[in-house]
XYZ file of C-alpha atoms in Angstrom:
541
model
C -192.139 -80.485 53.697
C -192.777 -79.345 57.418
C -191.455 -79.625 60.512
C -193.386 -82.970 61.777
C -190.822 -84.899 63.297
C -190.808 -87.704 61.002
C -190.585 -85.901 58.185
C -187.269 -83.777 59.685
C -185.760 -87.334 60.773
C -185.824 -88.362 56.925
C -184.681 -85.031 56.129
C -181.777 -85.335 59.042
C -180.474 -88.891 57.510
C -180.541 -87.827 54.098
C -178.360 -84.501 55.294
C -175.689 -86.754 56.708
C -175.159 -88.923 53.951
C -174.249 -85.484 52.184
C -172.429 -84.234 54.795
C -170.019 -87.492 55.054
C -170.083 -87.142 51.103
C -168.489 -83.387 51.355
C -166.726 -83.177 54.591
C -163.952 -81.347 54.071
C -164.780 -79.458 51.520
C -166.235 -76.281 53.128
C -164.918 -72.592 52.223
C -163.661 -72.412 56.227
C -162.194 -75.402 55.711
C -159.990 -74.354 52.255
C -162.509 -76.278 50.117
C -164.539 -75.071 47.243
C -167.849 -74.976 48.621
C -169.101 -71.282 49.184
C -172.617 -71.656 49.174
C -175.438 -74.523 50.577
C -179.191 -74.161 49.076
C -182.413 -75.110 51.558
C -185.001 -76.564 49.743
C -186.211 -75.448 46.557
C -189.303 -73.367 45.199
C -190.419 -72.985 48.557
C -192.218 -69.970 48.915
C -194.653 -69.844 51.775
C -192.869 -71.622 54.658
C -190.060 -69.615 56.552
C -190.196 -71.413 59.681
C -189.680 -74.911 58.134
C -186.725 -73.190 56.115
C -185.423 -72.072 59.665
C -185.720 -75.309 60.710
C -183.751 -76.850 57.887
C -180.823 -74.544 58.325
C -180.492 -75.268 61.751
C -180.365 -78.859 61.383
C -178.056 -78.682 58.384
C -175.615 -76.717 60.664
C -176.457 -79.207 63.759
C -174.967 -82.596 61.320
C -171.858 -80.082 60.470
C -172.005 -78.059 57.088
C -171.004 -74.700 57.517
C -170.876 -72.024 54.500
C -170.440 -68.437 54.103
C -174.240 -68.274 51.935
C -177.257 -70.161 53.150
C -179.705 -69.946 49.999
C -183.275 -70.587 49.179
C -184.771 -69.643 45.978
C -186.824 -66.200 45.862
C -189.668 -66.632 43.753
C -193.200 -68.508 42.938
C -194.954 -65.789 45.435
C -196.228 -62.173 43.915
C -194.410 -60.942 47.293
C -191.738 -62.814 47.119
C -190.812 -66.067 48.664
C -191.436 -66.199 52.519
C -188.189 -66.731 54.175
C -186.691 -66.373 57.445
C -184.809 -62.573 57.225
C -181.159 -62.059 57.287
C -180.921 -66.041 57.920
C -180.494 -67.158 54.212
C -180.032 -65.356 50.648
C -182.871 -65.208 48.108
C -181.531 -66.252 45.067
C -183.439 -65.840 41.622
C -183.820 -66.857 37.924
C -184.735 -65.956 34.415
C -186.132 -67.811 31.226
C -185.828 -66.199 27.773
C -189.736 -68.685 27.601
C -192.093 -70.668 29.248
C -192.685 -73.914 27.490
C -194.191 -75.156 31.176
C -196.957 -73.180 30.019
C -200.211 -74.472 29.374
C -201.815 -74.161 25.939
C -200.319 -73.766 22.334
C -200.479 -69.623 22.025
C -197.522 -67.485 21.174
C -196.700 -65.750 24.418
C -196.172 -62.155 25.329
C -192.466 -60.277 24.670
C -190.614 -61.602 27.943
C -189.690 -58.218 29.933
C -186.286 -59.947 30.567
C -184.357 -57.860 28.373
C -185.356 -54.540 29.301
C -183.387 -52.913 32.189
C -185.698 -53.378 35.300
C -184.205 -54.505 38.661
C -187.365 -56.774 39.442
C -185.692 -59.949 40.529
C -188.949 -61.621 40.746
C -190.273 -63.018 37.646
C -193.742 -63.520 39.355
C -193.877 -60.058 40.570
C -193.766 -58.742 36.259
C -196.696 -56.730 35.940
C -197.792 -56.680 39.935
C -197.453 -52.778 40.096
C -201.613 -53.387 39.875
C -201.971 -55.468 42.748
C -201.335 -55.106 46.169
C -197.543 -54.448 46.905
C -198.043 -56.370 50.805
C -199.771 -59.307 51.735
C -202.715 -59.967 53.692
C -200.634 -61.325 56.720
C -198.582 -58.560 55.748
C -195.469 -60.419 53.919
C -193.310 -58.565 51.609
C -189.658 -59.672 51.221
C -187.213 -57.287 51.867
C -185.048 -56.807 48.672
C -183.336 -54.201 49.803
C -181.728 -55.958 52.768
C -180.113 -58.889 50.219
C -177.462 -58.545 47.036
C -179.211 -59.171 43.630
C -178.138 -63.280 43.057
C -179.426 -65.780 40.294
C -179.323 -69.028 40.976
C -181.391 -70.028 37.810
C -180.518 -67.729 34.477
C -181.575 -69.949 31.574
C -178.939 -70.055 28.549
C -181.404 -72.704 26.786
C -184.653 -73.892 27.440
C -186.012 -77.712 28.026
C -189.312 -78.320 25.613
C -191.880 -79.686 26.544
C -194.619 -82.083 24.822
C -196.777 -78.947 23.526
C -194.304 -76.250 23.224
C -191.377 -76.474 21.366
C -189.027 -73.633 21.567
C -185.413 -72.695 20.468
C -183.584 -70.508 22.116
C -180.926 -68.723 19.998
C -177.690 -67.531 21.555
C -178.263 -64.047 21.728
C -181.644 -65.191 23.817
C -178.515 -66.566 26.245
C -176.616 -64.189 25.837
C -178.480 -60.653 26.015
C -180.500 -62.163 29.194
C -177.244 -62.861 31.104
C -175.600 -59.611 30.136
C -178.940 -57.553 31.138
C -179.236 -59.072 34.373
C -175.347 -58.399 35.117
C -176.534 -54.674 34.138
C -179.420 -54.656 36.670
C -176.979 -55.430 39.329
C -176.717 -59.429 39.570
C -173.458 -60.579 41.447
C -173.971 -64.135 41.427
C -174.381 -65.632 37.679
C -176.067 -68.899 38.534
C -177.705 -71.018 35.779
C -180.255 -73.548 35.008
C -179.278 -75.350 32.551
C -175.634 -74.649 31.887
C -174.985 -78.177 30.646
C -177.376 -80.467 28.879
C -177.226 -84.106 30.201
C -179.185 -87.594 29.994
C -182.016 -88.478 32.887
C -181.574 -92.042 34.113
C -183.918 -94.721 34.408
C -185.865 -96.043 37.314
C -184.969 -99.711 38.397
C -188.978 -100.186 37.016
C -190.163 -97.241 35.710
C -188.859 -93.868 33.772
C -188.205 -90.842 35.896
C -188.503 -87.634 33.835
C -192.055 -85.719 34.551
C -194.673 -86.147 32.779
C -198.435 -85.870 32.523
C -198.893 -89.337 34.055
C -197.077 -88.998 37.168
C -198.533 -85.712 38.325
C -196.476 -83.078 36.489
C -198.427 -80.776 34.315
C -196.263 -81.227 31.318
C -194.072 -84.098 29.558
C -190.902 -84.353 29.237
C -188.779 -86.450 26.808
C -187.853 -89.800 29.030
C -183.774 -89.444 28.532
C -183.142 -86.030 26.837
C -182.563 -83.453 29.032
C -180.117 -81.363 26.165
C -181.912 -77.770 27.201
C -180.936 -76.548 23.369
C -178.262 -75.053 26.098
C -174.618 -73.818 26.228
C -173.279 -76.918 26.370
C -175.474 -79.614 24.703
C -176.225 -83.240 26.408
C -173.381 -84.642 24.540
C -171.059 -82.162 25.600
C -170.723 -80.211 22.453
C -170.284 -76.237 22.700
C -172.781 -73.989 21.539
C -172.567 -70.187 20.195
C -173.766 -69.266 23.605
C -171.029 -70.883 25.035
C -168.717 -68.480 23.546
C -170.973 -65.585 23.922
C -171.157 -66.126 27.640
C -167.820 -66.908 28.134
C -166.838 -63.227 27.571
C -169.194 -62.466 30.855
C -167.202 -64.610 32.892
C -163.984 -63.684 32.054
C -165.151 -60.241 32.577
C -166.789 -61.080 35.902
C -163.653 -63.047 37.063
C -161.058 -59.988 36.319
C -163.042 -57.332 37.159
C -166.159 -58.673 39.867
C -164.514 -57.089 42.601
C -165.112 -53.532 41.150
C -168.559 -54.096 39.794
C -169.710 -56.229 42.333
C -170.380 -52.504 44.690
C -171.468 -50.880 41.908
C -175.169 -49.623 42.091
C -177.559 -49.965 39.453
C -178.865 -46.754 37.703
C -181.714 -47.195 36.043
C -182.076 -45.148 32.768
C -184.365 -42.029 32.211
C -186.748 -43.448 29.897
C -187.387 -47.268 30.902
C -188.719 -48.525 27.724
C -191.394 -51.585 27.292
C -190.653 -55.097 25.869
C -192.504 -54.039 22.799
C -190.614 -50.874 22.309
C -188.699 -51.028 19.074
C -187.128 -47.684 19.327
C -186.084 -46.964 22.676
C -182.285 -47.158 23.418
C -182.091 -49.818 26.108
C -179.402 -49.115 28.356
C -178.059 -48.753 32.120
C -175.315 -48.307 34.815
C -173.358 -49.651 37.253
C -170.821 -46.994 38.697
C -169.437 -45.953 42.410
C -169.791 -42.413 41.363
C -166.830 -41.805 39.419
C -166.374 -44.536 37.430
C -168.425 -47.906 36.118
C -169.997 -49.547 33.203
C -172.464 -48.766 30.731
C -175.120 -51.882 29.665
C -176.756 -51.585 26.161
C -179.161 -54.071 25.107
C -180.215 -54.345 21.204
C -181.810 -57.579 21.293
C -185.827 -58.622 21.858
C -186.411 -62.308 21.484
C -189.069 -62.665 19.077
C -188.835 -59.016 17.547
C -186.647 -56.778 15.372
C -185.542 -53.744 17.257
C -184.788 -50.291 14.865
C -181.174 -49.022 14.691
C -180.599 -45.819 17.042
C -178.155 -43.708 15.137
C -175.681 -41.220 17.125
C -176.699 -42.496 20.627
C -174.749 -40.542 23.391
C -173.799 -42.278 26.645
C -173.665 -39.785 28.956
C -172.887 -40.605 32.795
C -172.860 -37.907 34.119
C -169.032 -37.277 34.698
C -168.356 -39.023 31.222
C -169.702 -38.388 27.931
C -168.802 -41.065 25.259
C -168.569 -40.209 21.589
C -171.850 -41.192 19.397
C -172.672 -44.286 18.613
C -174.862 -45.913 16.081
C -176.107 -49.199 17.878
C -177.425 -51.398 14.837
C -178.497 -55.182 14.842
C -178.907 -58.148 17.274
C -175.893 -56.831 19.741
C -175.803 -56.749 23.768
C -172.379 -54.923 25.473
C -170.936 -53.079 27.874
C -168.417 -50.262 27.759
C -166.532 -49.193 30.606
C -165.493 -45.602 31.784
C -162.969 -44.204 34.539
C -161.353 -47.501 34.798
C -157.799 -46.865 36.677
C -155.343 -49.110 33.920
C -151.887 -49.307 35.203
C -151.015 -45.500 35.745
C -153.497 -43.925 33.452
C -157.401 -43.850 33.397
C -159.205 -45.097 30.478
C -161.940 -41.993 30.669
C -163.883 -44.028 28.224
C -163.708 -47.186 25.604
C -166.076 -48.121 22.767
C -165.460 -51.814 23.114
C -166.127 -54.561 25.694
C -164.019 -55.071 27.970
C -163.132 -59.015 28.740
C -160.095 -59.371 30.877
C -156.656 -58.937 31.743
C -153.436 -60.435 32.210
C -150.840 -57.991 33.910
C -151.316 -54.833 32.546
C -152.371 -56.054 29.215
C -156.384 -55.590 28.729
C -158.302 -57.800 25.939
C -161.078 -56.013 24.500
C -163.710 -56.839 22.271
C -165.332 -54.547 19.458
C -168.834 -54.234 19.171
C -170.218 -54.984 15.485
C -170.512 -51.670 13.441
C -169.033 -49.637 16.250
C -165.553 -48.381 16.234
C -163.504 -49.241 18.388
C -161.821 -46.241 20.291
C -160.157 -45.233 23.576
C -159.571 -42.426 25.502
C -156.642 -42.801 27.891
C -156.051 -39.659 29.900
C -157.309 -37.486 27.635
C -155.638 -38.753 24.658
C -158.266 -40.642 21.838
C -156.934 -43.405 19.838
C -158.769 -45.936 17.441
C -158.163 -49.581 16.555
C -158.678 -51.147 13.354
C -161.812 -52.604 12.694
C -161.564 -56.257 11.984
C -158.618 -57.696 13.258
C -157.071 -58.575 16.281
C -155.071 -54.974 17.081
C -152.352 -54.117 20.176
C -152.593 -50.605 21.224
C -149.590 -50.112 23.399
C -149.388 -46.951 26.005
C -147.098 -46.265 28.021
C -147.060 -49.313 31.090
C -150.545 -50.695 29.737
C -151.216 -52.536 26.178
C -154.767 -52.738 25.010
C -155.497 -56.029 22.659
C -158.412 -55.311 20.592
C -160.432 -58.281 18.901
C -163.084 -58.361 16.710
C -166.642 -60.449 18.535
C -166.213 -63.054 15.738
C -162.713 -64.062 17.571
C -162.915 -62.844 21.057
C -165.620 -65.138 21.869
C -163.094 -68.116 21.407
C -160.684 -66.134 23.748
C -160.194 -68.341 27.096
C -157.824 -67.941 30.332
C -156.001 -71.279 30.874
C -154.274 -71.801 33.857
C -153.399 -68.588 34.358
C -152.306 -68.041 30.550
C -154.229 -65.901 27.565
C -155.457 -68.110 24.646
C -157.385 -67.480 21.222
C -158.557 -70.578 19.829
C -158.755 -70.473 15.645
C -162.454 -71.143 15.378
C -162.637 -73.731 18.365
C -163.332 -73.904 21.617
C -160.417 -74.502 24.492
C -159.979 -76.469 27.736
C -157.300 -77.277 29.951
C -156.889 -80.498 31.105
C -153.578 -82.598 32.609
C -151.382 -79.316 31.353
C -152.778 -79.736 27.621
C -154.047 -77.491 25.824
C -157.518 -79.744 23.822
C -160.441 -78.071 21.725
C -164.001 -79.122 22.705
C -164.115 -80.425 18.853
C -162.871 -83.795 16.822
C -159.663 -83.352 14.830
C -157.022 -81.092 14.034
C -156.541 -77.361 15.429
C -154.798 -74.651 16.018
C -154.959 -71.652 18.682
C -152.155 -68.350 19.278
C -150.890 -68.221 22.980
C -150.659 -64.347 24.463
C -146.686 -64.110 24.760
C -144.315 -60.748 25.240
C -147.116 -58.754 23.112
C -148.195 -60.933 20.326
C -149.932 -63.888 19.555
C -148.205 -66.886 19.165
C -149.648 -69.625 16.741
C -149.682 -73.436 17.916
C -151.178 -76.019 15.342
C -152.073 -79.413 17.125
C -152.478 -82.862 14.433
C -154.817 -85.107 15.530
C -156.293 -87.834 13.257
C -159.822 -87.961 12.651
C -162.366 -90.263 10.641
C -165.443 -88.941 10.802
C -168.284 -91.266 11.038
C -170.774 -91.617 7.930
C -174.442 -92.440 9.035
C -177.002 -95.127 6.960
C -180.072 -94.801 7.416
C -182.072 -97.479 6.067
C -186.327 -98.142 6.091
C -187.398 -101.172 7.387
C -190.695 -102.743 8.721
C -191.109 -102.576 12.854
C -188.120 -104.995 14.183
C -190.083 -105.087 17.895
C -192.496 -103.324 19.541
C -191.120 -100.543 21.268
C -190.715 -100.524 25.068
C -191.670 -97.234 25.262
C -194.262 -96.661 22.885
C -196.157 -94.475 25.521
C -193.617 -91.332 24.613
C -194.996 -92.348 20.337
C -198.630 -91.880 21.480
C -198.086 -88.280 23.573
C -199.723 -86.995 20.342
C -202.208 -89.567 19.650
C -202.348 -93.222 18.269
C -199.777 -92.739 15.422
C -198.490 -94.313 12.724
C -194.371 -95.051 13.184
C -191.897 -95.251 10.838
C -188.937 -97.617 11.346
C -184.952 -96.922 10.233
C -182.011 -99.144 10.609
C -179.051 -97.094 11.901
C -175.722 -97.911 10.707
C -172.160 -95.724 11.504
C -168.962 -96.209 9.772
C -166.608 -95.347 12.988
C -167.671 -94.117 16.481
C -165.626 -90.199 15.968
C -167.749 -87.409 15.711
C -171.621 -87.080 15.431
C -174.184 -87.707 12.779
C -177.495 -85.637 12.177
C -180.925 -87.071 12.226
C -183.260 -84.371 10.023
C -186.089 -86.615 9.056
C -189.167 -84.523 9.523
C -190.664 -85.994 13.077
C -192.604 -85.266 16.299
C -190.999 -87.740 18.864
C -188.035 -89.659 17.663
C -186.430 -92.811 19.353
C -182.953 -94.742 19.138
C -183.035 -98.306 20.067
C -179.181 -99.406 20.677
C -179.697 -103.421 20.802
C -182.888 -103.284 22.075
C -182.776 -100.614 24.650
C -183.930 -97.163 24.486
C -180.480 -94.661 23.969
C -182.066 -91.566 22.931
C -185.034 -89.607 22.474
C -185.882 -86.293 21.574
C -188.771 -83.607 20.819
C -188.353 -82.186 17.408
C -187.993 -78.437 17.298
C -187.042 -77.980 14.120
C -183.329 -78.676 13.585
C -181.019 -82.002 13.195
C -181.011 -83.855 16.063
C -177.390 -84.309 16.536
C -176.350 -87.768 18.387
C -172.471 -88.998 19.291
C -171.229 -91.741 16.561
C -170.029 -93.393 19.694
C -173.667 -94.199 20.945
C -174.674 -96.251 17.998
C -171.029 -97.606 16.814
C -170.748 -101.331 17.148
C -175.206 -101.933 17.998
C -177.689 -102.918 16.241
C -179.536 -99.771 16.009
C -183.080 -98.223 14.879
C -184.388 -95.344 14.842
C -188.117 -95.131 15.473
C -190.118 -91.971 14.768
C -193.867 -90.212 14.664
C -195.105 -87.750 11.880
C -194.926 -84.149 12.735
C -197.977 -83.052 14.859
C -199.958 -80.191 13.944
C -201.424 -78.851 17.529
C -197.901 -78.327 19.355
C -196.900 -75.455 19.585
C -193.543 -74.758 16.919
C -191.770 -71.661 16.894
């Protein structure tokens, strides 16, 4: 990873095979591509990144961002100025981490623009480097190439991350100013398999953790299966918000609060702006992974051209309120509620649990019902409110407003599908209302057997069994009735295996809930399950 010439000739052959994969497809060229990455978690080497730029551009890509990744380095990442973007990430934990302690509250959901997560805490060392090295964050937008909605465990640490984890993170960091919401993992998948070995890392090829050989699931938005998550939803009301309204926020500067409080501050109201001056968006934050934070009664938002009524900001909640926001002909001064998006001059809100929902529209207050979906209409502008429990399944479709009835929607070939087996229904936004569609689809969901048995054949990959030890295993037979839907595994386990006809289908590191695997997988195989006894010394949250 320097710029010896045989080393740049491997790197030059493997750049053209890309290039003649995505030729074509450049933003100059009306394609979709709008950004290239050099390298990755390269920190100290700003010539070689040079280097790789230039002969990225010499085999023909061309893209309005050039990115490396900003972080590993106390001083940031050493790149070559003004040539590329830094681009940075977030993790709600660390299960990378060596050793089997509880760590420290992550700083991640406090309002602090510190992009770099190695730089946490480095207001006690030096601020330059010896050779002088500090990278210039002023000179590049804030960008996140790597927010985590879920987490990968590892061997020794086994961590959940619960949607509001996701969720809070993401909406913090869009608070402190990020314009780019990149993410690491978004969707869970499978690793492959080597033509003669396994390829996920582990302790024995170098890595300083291991990894489970096939499951990469991430306990993220979207699992390895393809199943939604809560986060899914919870995110989803960032993007929409981000794709009606990112070209106002995206100038917006961040304005840090008077009182910055610390990660361990239960009391503190954690909030902050983005605004042009006149008008913006307020970020509160009422969610600490791994701690309870204390209700803050009659908290005034005060922006200093708008002063929002009191609110009492109770329970595990993260949102955003807008104020000064130019809607049709008349300026919403203020809203208690999220806004999510548009379409036309109707705007979809979303109330905030335990806050009332109200709106001040040139002066004039008005207040939707709590609890139901609500349409507030004013003059040349309607506002839709719905209550957090519905608006996360709220979803722009080819350019059309849809509310899902407990289910997740896609688009796909001009039909409208849920991400879910079976039946459903969802409302279309039509001439002011909410039209209800009901969609009959036949489902039969599988049933799962699981029968003991004695070991059928030694596993091929015993090695993952033994991560904690020379273990006992216990065998199952697997049988499904049909191959719709997914069954749950919740036998008490460290490292559990599926064997589909003798090869290995699935694994997974127990962290403490059913292990949910598609019918489909083990419909039609002769199928075990192979599993170790819970192990004491990892770490279990």
């Amino acid at each position: 990873r320097d710029n010896n010439p045989g080393y740049l000739e491997k790197a030059r052959l493997w750049y053209r095979e890309i290039y003649r994969q995505v030729q074509g497809l450049s933003y100059q060229e009306g394609g979709p591509i709008v950004g290239i990455q050099l390298e990755n978690e390269l920190v100290n080497n700003a010539p070689h990144l040079l280097a790789l730029k230039r002969l990225a551009q010499e085999v023909g890509f061309q893209a309005p961002l050039w990115t490396v990744t900003g972080w590993d380095n106390v001083y940031g990442a050493q790149i070559p100025v003004d040539e590329v973007l830094p681009v940075f990430g977030a993790y709600a934990d660390a299960p990378w981490t060596p050793g089997n302690d509880p760590l420290p509250l992550s700083p991640h959901y406090v309002f602090d623009p510190t992009r770099n997560d190695s730089a946490v805490g480095a207001d006690l060392m030096a601020r330059v480097a010896d050779d002088g090295w500090h990278l210039p964050y002023e000179r590049y937008p804030y960008a996140t190439c790597e927010i985590g909605p879920g987490q990968q465990s590892t061997y020794h640490r086994r961590v959940r991350i619960s949607p509001m984890d996701a969720y809070a993170m993401t909406l913090v960091k869009l608070g402190c100013g990020n314009n780019l919401m990149g993410y690491y993992m978004y969707h869970g998948g499978t690793n492959g398999m080597g033509r003669h070995s396994t390829l996920q890392e582990s302790r024995a090829t170098g890595y300083p953790n291991d990894y489970p050989i096939l499951d990469y699931d991430f306990d993220t938005a979207l699992s390895q299966y393809g199943e939604p998550r809560p986060q899914y939803g919870l995110l989803n009301l960032l993007h929409l918000f981000v794709q009606d309204f990112g070209s106002l926020l995206a100038p917006m500067e961040f304005t840090a609060p008077r009182v910055s409080p610390a990660p361990d501050d239960r009391d503190t109201l954690r909030y902050a702006m983005r605004t042009d001056g006149r008008s913006g968006f307020v970020f509160v934050n009422h969610h600490q992974r791994h701690e309870v934070l204390e209700t803050v009664a009659d908290a005034v938002l005060d922006t200093g051209t708008v002063v929002f009524p009191p609110v009492t900001v109770a329970g595990e909640v993260a949102f955003h309120f807008p104020f000064g926001l130019i809607l049709g002909a008349q300026t919403l001064e203020w809203a208690t509620a999220q806004l999510v998006c548009r379409q036309g001059q109707d705007y979809f809100f979303a109330a905030v649990p335990d806050i009332p929902p109200r709106y001040c529209l040139d002066g004039t207050t008005f207040t939707a019902p709590e609890g139901e979906v609500s349409v507030l209409q004013q003059e040349d502008v309607r506002i839709i409110t719905l209550p957090l429990s519905q608006a996360v399944f709220l979803r722009k479709l080819d350019g059309q407003v849809y509310l899902g009835d407990n289910c997740d929607l896609y688009s796909r070939d001009g039909q409208i599908l849920a991400a879910r087996p079976g039946s459903y229904s969802y409302r279309v936004w039509q001439d002011g209302r909410f039209v209800p569609h009901q969609v009959e689809r036949p489902y039969h969901p599988a049933e799962l057997t699981l029968t003991p048995c004695a070991e059928p054949f030694t596993p091929p990959y015993a090695e993952e069994l033994t991560l904690g030890g020379n273990v006992p295993r216990r065998w199952y037979h697997l049988h499904v009735s049909t191959d719709e839907g997914f069954v749950e595994l919740t036998e008490p386990c460290d490292v559990e295996q599926i064997y589909a006809d003798g090869q290995l289908a699935a694994d997974h590191f127990d962290i403490g809930r059913p292990w949910r695997v598609p019918a489909s997988l083990l419909f039609g195989r002769e199928c075990y399950l192979v599993l170790t006894s819970p192990n004491p010394r990892v770490y279990r949250e």
